Tab-separated table of C-alpha atoms and ligand atoms in Angstrom:
chain	number	residue	atom	x	y	z
A	1	MET	CA	3.983	77.630	-20.168
A	2	ILE	CA	5.970	74.369	-19.946
A	3	GLU	CA	9.740	74.484	-20.153
A	4	LEU	CA	11.717	71.261	-19.914
A	5	THR	CA	15.468	71.763	-20.023
A	6	ASP	CA	17.869	68.907	-20.605
A	7	ILE	CA	15.872	66.319	-18.685
A	8	SER	CA	16.927	62.694	-18.453
A	9	LYS	CA	15.334	59.862	-16.499
A	10	SER	CA	16.840	56.499	-15.632
A	11	TYR	CA	15.013	53.633	-13.973
A	12	GLY	CA	17.158	51.406	-11.766
A	13	THR	CA	20.918	51.659	-11.264
A	14	GLY	CA	24.092	49.950	-12.412
A	15	ALA	CA	24.068	47.333	-15.152
A	16	GLY	CA	20.251	46.993	-15.086
A	17	ALA	CA	19.562	50.719	-15.515
A	18	VAL	CA	17.213	51.838	-18.302
A	19	GLU	CA	17.625	55.377	-19.591
A	20	ALA	CA	13.995	56.060	-20.562
A	21	ILE	CA	14.521	59.659	-21.727
A	22	LYS	CA	17.786	61.331	-22.650
A	23	HIS	CA	18.593	65.054	-22.626
A	24	ILE	CA	15.183	66.255	-23.721
A	25	SER	CA	14.476	69.987	-23.963
A	26	LEU	CA	11.018	71.204	-24.887
A	27	SER	CA	9.213	74.505	-24.713
A	28	ILE	CA	5.418	74.623	-24.963
A	29	ASN	CA	3.557	77.898	-25.357
A	30	LYS	CA	0.507	79.025	-23.435
A	31	GLY	CA	-2.701	77.926	-25.183
A	32	GLU	CA	-0.960	75.457	-27.462
A	33	ILE	CA	-1.995	71.844	-28.125
A	34	PHE	CA	1.283	69.971	-28.283
A	35	GLY	CA	1.523	66.281	-29.156
A	36	ILE	CA	4.253	63.762	-28.482
A	37	ILE	CA	4.154	60.681	-30.676
A	38	GLY	CA	6.283	57.549	-30.640
A	39	HIS	CA	6.226	53.767	-30.493
A	40	SER	CA	5.618	51.787	-27.313
A	41	GLY	CA	8.672	52.068	-25.054
A	42	ALA	CA	9.909	55.278	-26.725
A	43	GLY	CA	9.649	57.208	-23.451
A	44	LYS	CA	6.368	59.115	-23.929
A	45	SER	CA	4.818	58.254	-20.544
A	46	THR	CA	8.038	58.955	-18.719
A	47	LEU	CA	8.337	62.351	-20.388
A	48	LEU	CA	4.727	63.282	-19.652
A	49	ARG	CA	5.007	62.168	-16.033
A	50	CYS	CA	8.111	64.325	-15.604
A	51	VAL	CA	5.992	67.444	-16.264
A	52	ASN	CA	4.036	67.057	-12.994
A	53	LEU	CA	6.833	65.115	-11.296
A	54	LEU	CA	4.874	61.865	-11.051
A	55	GLU	CA	8.326	60.773	-12.186
A	56	ARG	CA	11.271	62.816	-10.976
A	57	PRO	CA	13.816	63.395	-13.739
A	58	THR	CA	17.276	62.148	-12.824
A	59	THR	CA	18.695	65.447	-14.124
A	60	GLY	CA	17.323	68.613	-15.696
A	61	SER	CA	14.829	71.362	-14.994
A	62	VAL	CA	11.000	71.343	-15.171
A	63	LYS	CA	9.250	74.697	-15.240
A	64	VAL	CA	5.477	75.079	-15.459
A	65	GLY	CA	4.271	78.694	-15.657
A	66	ASP	CA	7.688	79.997	-14.551
A	67	VAL	CA	7.825	77.855	-11.399
A	68	GLU	CA	10.747	75.431	-11.168
A	69	LEU	CA	9.037	72.308	-9.833
A	70	THR	CA	12.094	70.202	-9.014
A	71	GLN	CA	13.132	72.630	-6.249
A	72	LEU	CA	9.827	72.714	-4.354
A	73	SER	CA	8.958	71.201	-0.991
A	74	THR	CA	6.261	68.510	-0.936
A	75	THR	CA	3.620	71.010	0.209
A	76	GLN	CA	4.574	73.558	-2.441
A	77	LEU	CA	4.560	70.848	-5.103
A	78	GLN	CA	1.072	69.710	-4.063
A	79	ARG	CA	-0.170	73.262	-4.524
A	80	GLU	CA	1.504	73.677	-7.930
A	81	ARG	CA	0.076	70.364	-9.114
A	82	ARG	CA	-3.423	71.831	-8.848
A	83	ARG	CA	-2.460	73.942	-11.853
A	84	ILE	CA	-1.716	70.751	-13.819
A	85	GLY	CA	-4.647	68.444	-14.628
A	86	MET	CA	-4.124	64.951	-16.002
A	87	ILE	CA	-6.258	62.374	-17.827
A	88	PHE	CA	-5.431	58.728	-18.441
A	89	GLN	CA	-5.926	55.938	-20.945
A	90	HIS	CA	-7.893	53.846	-18.447
A	91	PHE	CA	-9.594	56.875	-16.871
A	92	ASN	CA	-8.477	56.070	-13.273
A	93	LEU	CA	-11.868	56.837	-11.742
A	94	LEU	CA	-12.890	55.883	-8.216
A	95	SER	CA	-15.176	52.900	-8.883
A	96	MET	CA	-17.058	53.212	-5.573
A	97	ALA	CA	-17.869	56.890	-6.125
A	98	THR	CA	-20.534	58.470	-8.326
A	99	VAL	CA	-19.742	60.725	-11.268
A	100	ARG	CA	-20.463	63.742	-9.068
A	101	ASP	CA	-18.176	62.504	-6.292
A	102	ASN	CA	-15.368	61.627	-8.714
A	103	ILE	CA	-15.441	65.177	-10.053
A	104	ALA	CA	-15.714	66.665	-6.562
A	105	PHE	CA	-12.717	64.728	-5.269
A	106	PRO	CA	-9.947	67.216	-6.185
A	107	LEU	CA	-12.095	70.075	-4.870
A	108	GLU	CA	-12.450	68.296	-1.545
A	109	LEU	CA	-8.686	67.794	-1.427
A	110	ALA	CA	-8.343	71.537	-2.046
A	111	LYS	CA	-10.709	72.041	0.943
A	112	LEU	CA	-13.300	74.152	-0.846
A	113	PRO	CA	-16.546	74.811	1.040
A	114	LYS	CA	-19.397	72.388	0.255
A	115	SER	CA	-21.564	74.960	-1.536
A	116	ALA	CA	-18.671	76.022	-3.800
A	117	ILE	CA	-17.969	72.369	-4.597
A	118	LYS	CA	-21.572	71.750	-5.604
A	119	GLN	CA	-21.633	74.796	-7.852
A	120	ARG	CA	-18.314	73.955	-9.496
A	121	VAL	CA	-19.292	70.313	-10.076
A	122	ASP	CA	-22.534	71.459	-11.733
A	123	GLU	CA	-20.543	73.709	-14.083
A	124	LEU	CA	-18.157	70.878	-14.927
A	125	LEU	CA	-20.977	68.386	-15.544
A	126	GLN	CA	-22.422	70.830	-18.013
A	127	LEU	CA	-19.068	71.514	-19.663
A	128	VAL	CA	-18.563	67.806	-20.436
A	129	GLY	CA	-22.252	67.049	-21.091
A	130	LEU	CA	-22.895	64.654	-18.201
A	131	GLU	CA	-25.667	66.466	-16.310
A	132	GLN	CA	-27.965	63.465	-16.769
A	133	HIS	CA	-25.429	61.012	-15.382
A	134	ALA	CA	-24.258	62.707	-12.168
A	135	GLY	CA	-25.591	59.967	-9.891
A	136	LYS	CA	-24.229	56.995	-11.835
A	137	TYR	CA	-21.184	54.910	-10.977
A	138	PRO	CA	-18.293	54.441	-13.437
A	139	ALA	CA	-19.366	50.848	-14.206
A	140	GLN	CA	-22.658	52.214	-15.571
A	141	LEU	CA	-20.918	54.490	-18.105
A	142	SER	CA	-19.529	53.985	-21.604
A	143	GLY	CA	-15.817	54.530	-22.227
A	144	GLY	CA	-16.409	57.971	-23.696
A	145	GLN	CA	-18.544	58.981	-20.721
A	146	LYS	CA	-15.848	57.751	-18.334
A	147	GLN	CA	-13.278	59.891	-20.096
A	148	ARG	CA	-15.634	62.882	-19.833
A	149	VAL	CA	-15.648	62.324	-16.072
A	150	GLY	CA	-11.841	62.149	-16.177
A	151	ILE	CA	-11.729	65.449	-18.057
A	152	ALA	CA	-14.140	67.157	-15.669
A	153	ARG	CA	-12.130	65.947	-12.681
A	154	ALA	CA	-8.875	67.129	-14.286
A	155	LEU	CA	-10.353	70.593	-14.878
A	156	ALA	CA	-11.923	70.932	-11.428
A	157	ASN	CA	-9.265	73.224	-9.973
A	158	ASN	CA	-9.064	75.379	-13.118
A	159	PRO	CA	-5.604	74.236	-14.171
A	160	ASP	CA	-3.406	76.089	-16.688
A	161	VAL	CA	-2.189	72.830	-18.182
A	162	LEU	CA	-3.868	69.532	-19.094
A	163	LEU	CA	-1.686	66.435	-19.537
A	164	CYS	CA	-3.257	63.644	-21.597
A	165	ASP	CA	-1.751	60.165	-21.319
A	166	GLU	CA	-3.067	58.154	-24.318
A	167	ALA	CA	-6.474	59.606	-23.446
A	168	THR	CA	-8.292	58.112	-26.446
A	169	SER	CA	-6.365	54.841	-26.899
A	170	ALA	CA	-9.029	52.749	-25.157
A	171	LEU	CA	-11.895	54.269	-27.188
A	172	ASP	CA	-13.463	53.398	-30.536
A	173	PRO	CA	-12.876	55.810	-33.459
A	174	GLN	CA	-16.193	57.632	-33.157
A	175	THR	CA	-15.840	58.151	-29.421
A	176	THR	CA	-12.218	59.183	-29.943
A	177	ASN	CA	-13.341	61.959	-32.267
A	178	ALA	CA	-15.948	63.169	-29.792
A	179	ILE	CA	-13.350	63.343	-26.997
A	180	LEU	CA	-10.850	65.112	-29.279
A	181	SER	CA	-13.535	67.702	-30.133
A	182	LEU	CA	-14.194	68.219	-26.445
A	183	LEU	CA	-10.475	68.763	-25.819
A	184	MET	CA	-10.303	71.318	-28.646
A	185	ASP	CA	-13.359	73.034	-27.266
A	186	ILE	CA	-11.804	73.258	-23.821
A	187	ASN	CA	-8.557	74.580	-25.284
A	188	ASP	CA	-10.510	77.185	-27.182
A	189	LYS	CA	-12.894	78.255	-24.409
A	190	LEU	CA	-10.569	78.095	-21.428
A	191	GLY	CA	-7.229	78.838	-23.101
A	192	ILE	CA	-5.775	75.809	-21.358
A	193	THR	CA	-2.447	74.471	-22.625
A	194	ILE	CA	-2.666	70.796	-23.619
A	195	LEU	CA	0.218	68.352	-23.749
A	196	LEU	CA	-0.720	64.892	-24.996
A	197	ILE	CA	1.072	61.671	-25.738
A	198	THR	CA	-0.178	59.134	-28.244
A	199	HIS	CA	0.968	56.414	-30.613
A	200	GLU	CA	-1.783	57.406	-33.072
A	201	MET	CA	-0.998	59.755	-35.932
A	202	HIS	CA	-4.702	60.512	-36.334
A	203	VAL	CA	-4.830	62.152	-32.900
A	204	ILE	CA	-1.887	64.402	-33.721
A	205	ARG	CA	-3.304	65.381	-37.093
A	206	SER	CA	-6.764	66.099	-35.657
A	207	ILE	CA	-5.955	68.462	-32.841
A	208	CYS	CA	-2.277	69.335	-32.370
A	209	ASP	CA	-0.563	72.601	-33.322
A	210	ARG	CA	2.935	71.209	-32.885
A	211	VAL	CA	4.380	67.747	-32.489
A	212	ALA	CA	7.546	66.102	-31.241
A	213	VAL	CA	8.458	62.618	-32.410
A	214	ILE	CA	10.216	60.603	-29.720
A	215	ASP	CA	12.280	57.481	-30.317
A	216	GLY	CA	14.645	55.694	-27.962
A	217	GLY	CA	14.164	58.414	-25.335
A	218	LYS	CA	15.163	61.257	-27.648
A	219	ILE	CA	13.273	63.825	-29.686
A	220	VAL	CA	14.088	63.009	-33.293
A	221	GLU	CA	11.804	65.542	-34.985
A	222	MET	CA	9.807	68.570	-33.846
A	223	GLY	CA	7.757	71.287	-35.491
A	224	ASP	CA	4.349	72.369	-36.766
A	225	VAL	CA	2.204	69.307	-37.458
A	226	LEU	CA	1.811	70.113	-41.142
A	227	ASP	CA	5.546	70.635	-41.646
A	228	VAL	CA	6.553	67.454	-39.836
A	229	PHE	CA	4.060	65.154	-41.554
A	230	LEU	CA	4.134	66.560	-45.066
A	231	LYS	CA	7.884	66.093	-45.413
A	232	PRO	CA	8.875	63.559	-48.080
B	301	ADP	P1	6.118	54.768	-23.750
B	301	ADP	O1	5.197	55.581	-22.911
B	301	ADP	O2	6.582	55.501	-24.979
B	301	ADP	O3	5.600	53.417	-24.053
B	301	ADP	P2	7.690	54.565	-21.332
B	301	ADP	O4	8.049	55.930	-20.881
B	301	ADP	O5	6.574	53.863	-20.648
B	301	ADP	O6	7.470	54.588	-22.902
B	301	ADP	O7	8.978	53.643	-21.222
B	301	ADP	C1	10.262	54.033	-21.703
B	301	ADP	C2	11.276	52.971	-21.274
B	301	ADP	O8	11.408	53.006	-19.852
B	301	ADP	C3	10.876	51.555	-21.636
B	301	ADP	O9	12.052	50.852	-21.929
B	301	ADP	C4	10.230	51.038	-20.348
B	301	ADP	O10	10.323	49.649	-20.242
B	301	ADP	C5	11.064	51.738	-19.292
B	301	ADP	N1	10.295	51.992	-18.061
B	301	ADP	C6	9.165	52.745	-17.925
B	301	ADP	N2	8.734	52.778	-16.670
B	301	ADP	C7	9.622	52.024	-15.955
B	301	ADP	C8	9.729	51.673	-14.575
B	301	ADP	N3	8.851	52.110	-13.668
B	301	ADP	N4	10.754	50.891	-14.228
B	301	ADP	C9	11.647	50.462	-15.136
B	301	ADP	N5	11.618	50.759	-16.440
B	301	ADP	C10	10.612	51.524	-16.847
B	302	ADP	P1	2.108	52.818	-21.466
B	302	ADP	O1	0.991	52.008	-22.051
B	302	ADP	O2	1.738	54.196	-21.051
B	302	ADP	O3	3.384	52.789	-22.283
B	302	ADP	P2	3.268	50.838	-19.837
B	302	ADP	O4	2.365	49.681	-20.025
B	302	ADP	O5	4.577	50.967	-20.540
B	302	ADP	O6	2.419	52.162	-20.079
B	302	ADP	O7	3.559	51.039	-18.285
B	302	ADP	C1	2.562	50.975	-17.323
B	302	ADP	C2	3.227	51.129	-15.965
B	302	ADP	O8	4.285	50.197	-15.809
B	302	ADP	C3	3.861	52.514	-15.765
B	302	ADP	O9	3.610	52.935	-14.435
B	302	ADP	C4	5.325	52.302	-15.998
B	302	ADP	O10	6.103	53.214	-15.221
B	302	ADP	C5	5.518	50.868	-15.553
B	302	ADP	N1	6.570	50.212	-16.366
B	302	ADP	C6	6.714	50.249	-17.710
B	302	ADP	N2	7.778	49.547	-18.102
B	302	ADP	C7	8.313	49.032	-16.985
B	302	ADP	C8	9.450	48.202	-16.723
B	302	ADP	N3	10.260	47.775	-17.687
B	302	ADP	N4	9.688	47.862	-15.439
B	302	ADP	C9	8.889	48.298	-14.465
B	302	ADP	N5	7.820	49.088	-14.639
B	302	ADP	C10	7.537	49.443	-15.876
């Protein structure tokens, strides 16, 4: 479902250049929950953002569902990105918009008719358990509720892939577990492929099938979660 081949990404040029990721290849299967773990500065965010080309790799190929993204025009890329949802550590909600309008936003961008938008938003509110909070603003929600809005928004266009950028790092342990359960549920029900980055081992152990450990911009270890973390 996701095929990264020999991707590298440098920020800046010349003497000040930082090579954030170096010759990374990674293949993630449809329906898998794949985790990338590493310390701060290891290159996790850069790698994740290369999957939907929020960052353009300096070299290498990025395929999502057999489409090579680096070769697309801006319009084609916008369309392909609808198949790739993303959630964030700090939720990135529109603070002036209600829960309902935050979730509707990507559907409006996709120019769906109003009645279809309403129906889809209702489904999504139910999926993430926020029916009672549709009219509230982000400031009136707890962290866990905000992330539920983020998840609903990310799923609005029925993506094949969900990218999670430290999605539970701003949440307390109990809320973290509730959000991880929701992600597993979504993976199970919708068959969506999940790629997440985290610095927390607990997250990997709780929900991932496979894991890659990244350090200094390189993958230093990769395999089934149990194999990687039970090694002496
Ligand atoms: P992580 O997500 O694991 O903390 P990042 O991908 O954010 O790692 O960063 C990897 C390296 O790239 C770090 O050295 C970081 O300082 C650098 N870096 C990340 N983003 C930028 C940027 N926009 N400009 C310059 N350097 C960056
Ligand atoms: P994270 O918590 O995901 O590692 P960071 O705090 O490293 O995120 O980065 C937050 C933002 O700052 C990102 O957009 C990243 O690209 C940018 N950034 C990170 N490191 C640098 C850097 N050394 N120079 C410029 N921008 C950076």
